[in-house]
Amino acid sequence: MEPGQLVWAPNSSRRDLLWPGVLIDSKEHAPDYVRNQKQTGRVVVCFYGPSIAQSRDRDYAWVTPPLQPLAELGLAAVIKTVPSMHQKALHAAHEEALSVEAGFLDPFQGLVKVDPAAPCCFSCGRPLKPKEAAAAKEQHGRCSSCQSRHEAGQHCGVCSRVWFDYEADRMATCSRCSGRVHEGCDAKAARAVQAAAAAEAAGRVKHEPNADEVEQQHDTQQQQQQQQQQ
């Protein structure tokens, strides 16, 4: 798959719902905060339609190929699995994708054109105006909004980037310090997020991903396997 190809991909900003988007080259069209989250073996998809966050125009995600081409799956098959609160946005996203597919719109319309020299917020990736850029130098590269969140403790304990409400399902909480960690920043956090998602999919009571809790379960399972092998 090459940049510019239209696909269906799990949108992590919308609880991994299948969403229409376009494959992009992270070096050319991905905001700073997306490039900083680079994940080996994955590609970047920019999703069509409105972003779930008011602070940006588009949602992005690093996803694992292969992905399903847009033309191979109709909206009717997808929307059955989408909660009503997201259906209006999905309709808008699909209409935009169809316009791109028909040649009426540029596939990269509305995407940022990366300027390596342009200052951006370290956390949210939003381009900074000159006055904001000057202030950001005193705030470790963060815009005023992200700086306020960081001071309130709303940031990842590993990468120090602030997190937003829509990212909550992709983070784990440490039971020792109550800090939160992105799943992509720590192996324990990733296992905790995966375990919570599996529990929810199995119909069990949903609980917040806890890295230490899952790590204890992981260690217990390994010990049991070792005892069985002896």
Short mmCIF file of C-alpha atoms in Angstrom, two decimals:
data_model
loop_
_atom_site.label_atom_id
_atom_site.label_comp_id
_atom_site.label_asym_id
_atom_site.label_seq_id
_atom_site.Cartn_x
_atom_site.Cartn_y
_atom_site.Cartn_z
CA MET A 1 0.00 0.00 0.00
CA GLU A 2 1.23 3.46 -0.94
CA PRO A 3 0.46 6.97 0.36
CA GLY A 4 -2.76 8.25 -1.17
CA GLN A 5 -4.58 4.93 -1.04
CA LEU A 6 -8.05 5.06 0.52
CA VAL A 7 -8.67 2.51 3.27
CA TRP A 8 -10.80 1.45 6.20
CA ALA A 9 -8.75 1.46 9.41
CA PRO A 10 -9.32 1.33 13.20
CA ASN A 11 -9.61 4.91 14.47
CA SER A 12 -7.98 4.96 17.91
CA SER A 13 -9.51 8.37 18.64
CA ARG A 14 -12.96 6.78 18.31
CA ARG A 15 -12.45 3.57 20.32
CA ASP A 16 -10.94 1.74 17.32
CA LEU A 17 -14.10 2.00 15.21
CA LEU A 18 -13.51 1.18 11.54
CA TRP A 19 -13.20 4.53 9.75
CA PRO A 20 -12.42 5.74 6.20
CA GLY A 21 -9.10 7.44 5.69
CA VAL A 22 -6.04 7.81 3.51
CA LEU A 23 -2.55 6.41 3.91
CA ILE A 24 -0.03 9.22 4.25
CA ASP A 25 3.72 9.68 4.37
CA SER A 26 4.39 10.72 7.95
CA LYS A 27 7.36 12.84 6.86
CA GLU A 28 5.21 14.94 4.52
CA HIS A 29 1.72 15.17 5.96
CA ALA A 30 1.70 14.07 9.59
CA PRO A 31 1.67 16.65 12.43
CA ASP A 32 4.63 16.74 14.76
CA TYR A 33 2.91 14.83 17.56
CA VAL A 34 2.01 11.99 15.15
CA ARG A 35 5.55 11.68 13.82
CA ASN A 36 6.88 11.57 17.38
CA GLN A 37 4.69 8.52 18.07
CA LYS A 38 6.26 6.51 15.23
CA GLN A 39 5.76 2.78 15.68
CA THR A 40 7.88 0.21 13.85
CA GLY A 41 5.96 -1.94 11.40
CA ARG A 42 2.96 0.40 11.29
CA VAL A 43 1.76 3.01 8.82
CA VAL A 44 -0.03 6.33 9.33
CA VAL A 45 -3.65 6.85 8.34
CA CYS A 46 -5.33 10.24 8.30
CA PHE A 47 -9.06 9.81 8.86
CA TYR A 48 -11.64 11.74 6.89
CA GLY A 49 -14.52 13.63 8.44
CA PRO A 50 -14.43 15.85 11.53
CA SER A 51 -11.93 15.21 14.29
CA ILE A 52 -13.28 14.10 17.64
CA ALA A 53 -11.07 16.78 19.26
CA GLN A 54 -11.76 20.49 18.84
CA SER A 55 -8.04 21.28 18.99
CA ARG A 56 -7.30 19.77 15.55
CA ASP A 57 -8.85 19.30 12.11
CA ARG A 58 -8.07 15.61 11.58
CA ASP A 59 -7.55 12.39 13.52
CA TYR A 60 -4.52 10.20 12.82
CA ALA A 61 -3.37 6.74 13.87
CA TRP A 62 -0.43 4.40 13.44
CA VAL A 63 -2.01 1.14 12.28
CA THR A 64 -0.80 -2.33 11.38
CA PRO A 65 -1.11 -3.38 7.72
CA PRO A 66 -2.65 -4.95 5.74
CA LEU A 67 -5.67 -2.65 5.61
CA GLN A 68 -8.95 -3.05 3.75
CA PRO A 69 -9.27 -0.81 0.67
CA LEU A 70 -12.22 1.58 0.80
CA ALA A 71 -13.85 0.08 -2.31
CA GLU A 72 -13.99 -3.41 -0.82
CA LEU A 73 -16.32 -2.54 2.04
CA GLY A 74 -19.55 -0.56 1.95
CA LEU A 75 -20.82 1.90 4.54
CA ALA A 76 -23.90 -0.25 5.26
CA ALA A 77 -21.71 -3.11 6.52
CA VAL A 78 -19.65 -0.84 8.78
CA ILE A 79 -22.28 1.42 10.30
CA LYS A 80 -24.03 -1.53 11.97
CA THR A 81 -21.11 -1.74 14.39
CA VAL A 82 -20.91 2.01 15.07
CA PRO A 83 -22.66 3.62 18.09
CA SER A 84 -25.28 6.23 17.16
CA MET A 85 -23.20 9.07 18.61
CA HIS A 86 -20.53 8.47 15.93
CA GLN A 87 -22.78 7.71 12.94
CA LYS A 88 -23.24 11.29 11.74
CA ALA A 89 -19.47 11.82 11.70
CA LEU A 90 -18.99 8.48 9.92
CA HIS A 91 -21.46 9.48 7.19
CA ALA A 92 -19.55 12.74 6.68
CA ALA A 93 -16.22 10.91 6.58
CA HIS A 94 -17.49 8.35 4.07
CA GLU A 95 -18.95 11.04 1.78
CA GLU A 96 -15.61 12.85 1.81
CA ALA A 97 -13.76 9.62 1.01
CA LEU A 98 -16.12 8.89 -1.90
CA SER A 99 -15.52 12.40 -3.27
CA VAL A 100 -11.79 11.74 -3.15
CA GLU A 101 -12.26 8.35 -4.81
CA ALA A 102 -14.30 9.99 -7.61
CA GLY A 103 -11.57 12.56 -8.20
CA PHE A 104 -13.52 15.57 -6.96
CA LEU A 105 -11.17 16.17 -4.01
CA ASP A 106 -7.44 15.87 -3.49
CA PRO A 107 -6.78 12.90 -1.14
CA PHE A 108 -4.53 15.12 0.98
CA GLN A 109 -6.94 18.07 1.14
CA GLY A 110 -7.06 19.59 4.60
CA LEU A 111 -3.88 17.83 5.72
CA VAL A 112 -0.92 19.76 7.03
CA LYS A 113 2.10 20.23 4.81
CA VAL A 114 4.99 19.62 7.14
CA ASP A 115 7.44 22.49 7.48
CA PRO A 116 10.35 21.20 9.60
CA ALA A 117 11.21 24.77 10.57
CA ALA A 118 7.70 25.68 11.78
CA PRO A 119 7.30 25.59 15.60
CA CYS A 120 4.64 23.21 16.89
CA CYS A 121 3.44 22.25 20.34
CA PHE A 122 5.47 19.36 21.76
CA SER A 123 2.29 17.64 23.01
CA CYS A 124 -0.64 18.28 20.65
CA GLY A 125 1.33 19.16 17.52
CA ARG A 126 -0.66 22.33 16.86
CA PRO A 127 1.26 24.97 14.85
CA LEU A 128 2.24 27.88 17.08
CA LYS A 129 1.95 31.56 16.30
CA PRO A 130 5.06 33.70 16.95
CA LYS A 131 3.91 34.86 20.41
CA GLU A 132 2.88 31.31 21.35
CA ALA A 133 6.22 29.94 20.14
CA ALA A 134 8.08 32.40 22.36
CA ALA A 135 6.01 31.36 25.38
CA ALA A 136 6.44 27.67 24.53
CA LYS A 137 10.21 27.99 24.93
CA GLU A 138 9.59 28.62 28.64
CA GLN A 139 7.09 25.75 28.80
CA HIS A 140 9.24 22.89 27.45
CA GLY A 141 7.77 23.31 23.97
CA ARG A 142 4.13 23.10 25.06
CA CYS A 143 1.33 25.47 24.06
CA SER A 144 -0.53 27.25 26.88
CA SER A 145 -3.40 24.75 26.84
CA CYS A 146 -1.09 21.73 27.06
CA GLN A 147 1.05 23.44 29.69
CA SER A 148 -2.04 23.86 31.91
CA ARG A 149 -2.90 20.19 31.51
CA HIS A 150 0.69 19.18 32.25
CA GLU A 151 0.78 21.25 35.43
CA ALA A 152 -2.46 19.56 36.50
CA GLY A 153 -0.77 16.16 36.14
CA GLN A 154 -2.57 15.19 32.96
CA HIS A 155 0.43 13.81 31.10
CA CYS A 156 2.11 10.52 30.29
CA GLY A 157 4.66 9.43 32.88
CA VAL A 158 7.05 8.23 30.17
CA CYS A 159 6.96 10.66 27.22
CA SER A 160 5.63 13.64 29.25
CA ARG A 161 3.08 14.54 26.58
CA VAL A 162 -0.35 15.54 27.84
CA TRP A 163 -3.29 13.25 27.20
CA PHE A 164 -6.89 14.05 26.30
CA ASP A 165 -10.17 12.41 27.31
CA TYR A 166 -10.54 10.58 24.00
CA GLU A 167 -7.21 8.82 24.66
CA ALA A 168 -8.27 7.38 28.02
CA ASP A 169 -8.94 3.88 26.64
CA ARG A 170 -5.42 3.76 25.19
CA MET A 171 -3.65 4.44 28.49
CA ALA A 172 -2.92 2.50 31.68
CA THR A 173 -2.77 3.70 35.29
CA CYS A 174 0.07 2.86 37.66
CA SER A 175 -1.35 1.67 41.01
CA ARG A 176 1.71 3.01 42.84
CA CYS A 177 1.79 6.64 41.69
CA SER A 178 -1.63 6.87 39.93
CA GLY A 179 0.16 8.30 36.90
CA ARG A 180 -1.04 7.40 33.41
CA VAL A 181 1.05 5.98 30.57
CA HIS A 182 0.41 5.67 26.83
CA GLU A 183 0.18 2.06 25.65
CA GLY A 184 2.84 2.79 23.03
CA CYS A 185 5.28 4.12 25.64
CA ASP A 186 5.57 1.07 27.89
CA ALA A 187 5.22 -2.71 27.46
CA LYS A 188 3.34 -3.12 30.76
CA ALA A 189 0.89 -0.38 29.77
CA ALA A 190 0.33 -2.02 26.39
CA ARG A 191 -0.51 -5.36 28.05
CA ALA A 192 -2.88 -3.61 30.46
CA VAL A 193 -4.75 -1.84 27.66
CA GLN A 194 -5.01 -5.07 25.65
CA ALA A 195 -6.29 -6.99 28.70
CA ALA A 196 -8.95 -4.34 29.43
CA ALA A 197 -10.08 -4.37 25.79
CA ALA A 198 -10.28 -8.19 25.81
CA ALA A 199 -12.33 -8.15 29.02
CA GLU A 200 -14.76 -5.64 27.54
CA ALA A 201 -15.06 -7.64 24.31
CA ALA A 202 -15.83 -10.77 26.34
CA GLY A 203 -18.70 -8.96 28.04
CA ARG A 204 -17.09 -8.69 31.45
CA VAL A 205 -17.32 -5.55 33.56
CA LYS A 206 -15.11 -2.87 32.11
CA HIS A 207 -12.35 -1.54 34.33
CA GLU A 208 -9.59 0.95 33.84
CA PRO A 209 -6.34 -0.55 32.48
CA ASN A 210 -3.92 -1.05 35.36
CA ALA A 211 -0.34 -1.82 34.38
CA ASP A 212 0.76 -3.34 37.70
CA GLU A 213 -2.31 -5.56 37.99
CA VAL A 214 -1.82 -7.04 34.53
CA GLU A 215 1.92 -7.41 35.09
CA GLN A 216 1.26 -9.49 38.22
CA GLN A 217 -1.09 -11.72 36.23
CA HIS A 218 1.54 -12.01 33.48
CA ASP A 219 4.24 -13.03 36.00
CA THR A 220 1.90 -15.60 37.60
CA GLN A 221 1.14 -17.15 34.22
CA GLN A 222 4.85 -17.41 33.41
CA GLN A 223 5.56 -19.08 36.76
CA GLN A 224 2.76 -21.59 36.17
CA GLN A 225 4.11 -22.41 32.72
CA GLN A 226 7.62 -22.92 34.12
CA GLN A 227 6.28 -25.25 36.83
CA GLN A 228 4.37 -27.28 34.23
CA GLN A 229 7.52 -27.67 32.13
CA GLN A 230 9.57 -28.97 35.08
#
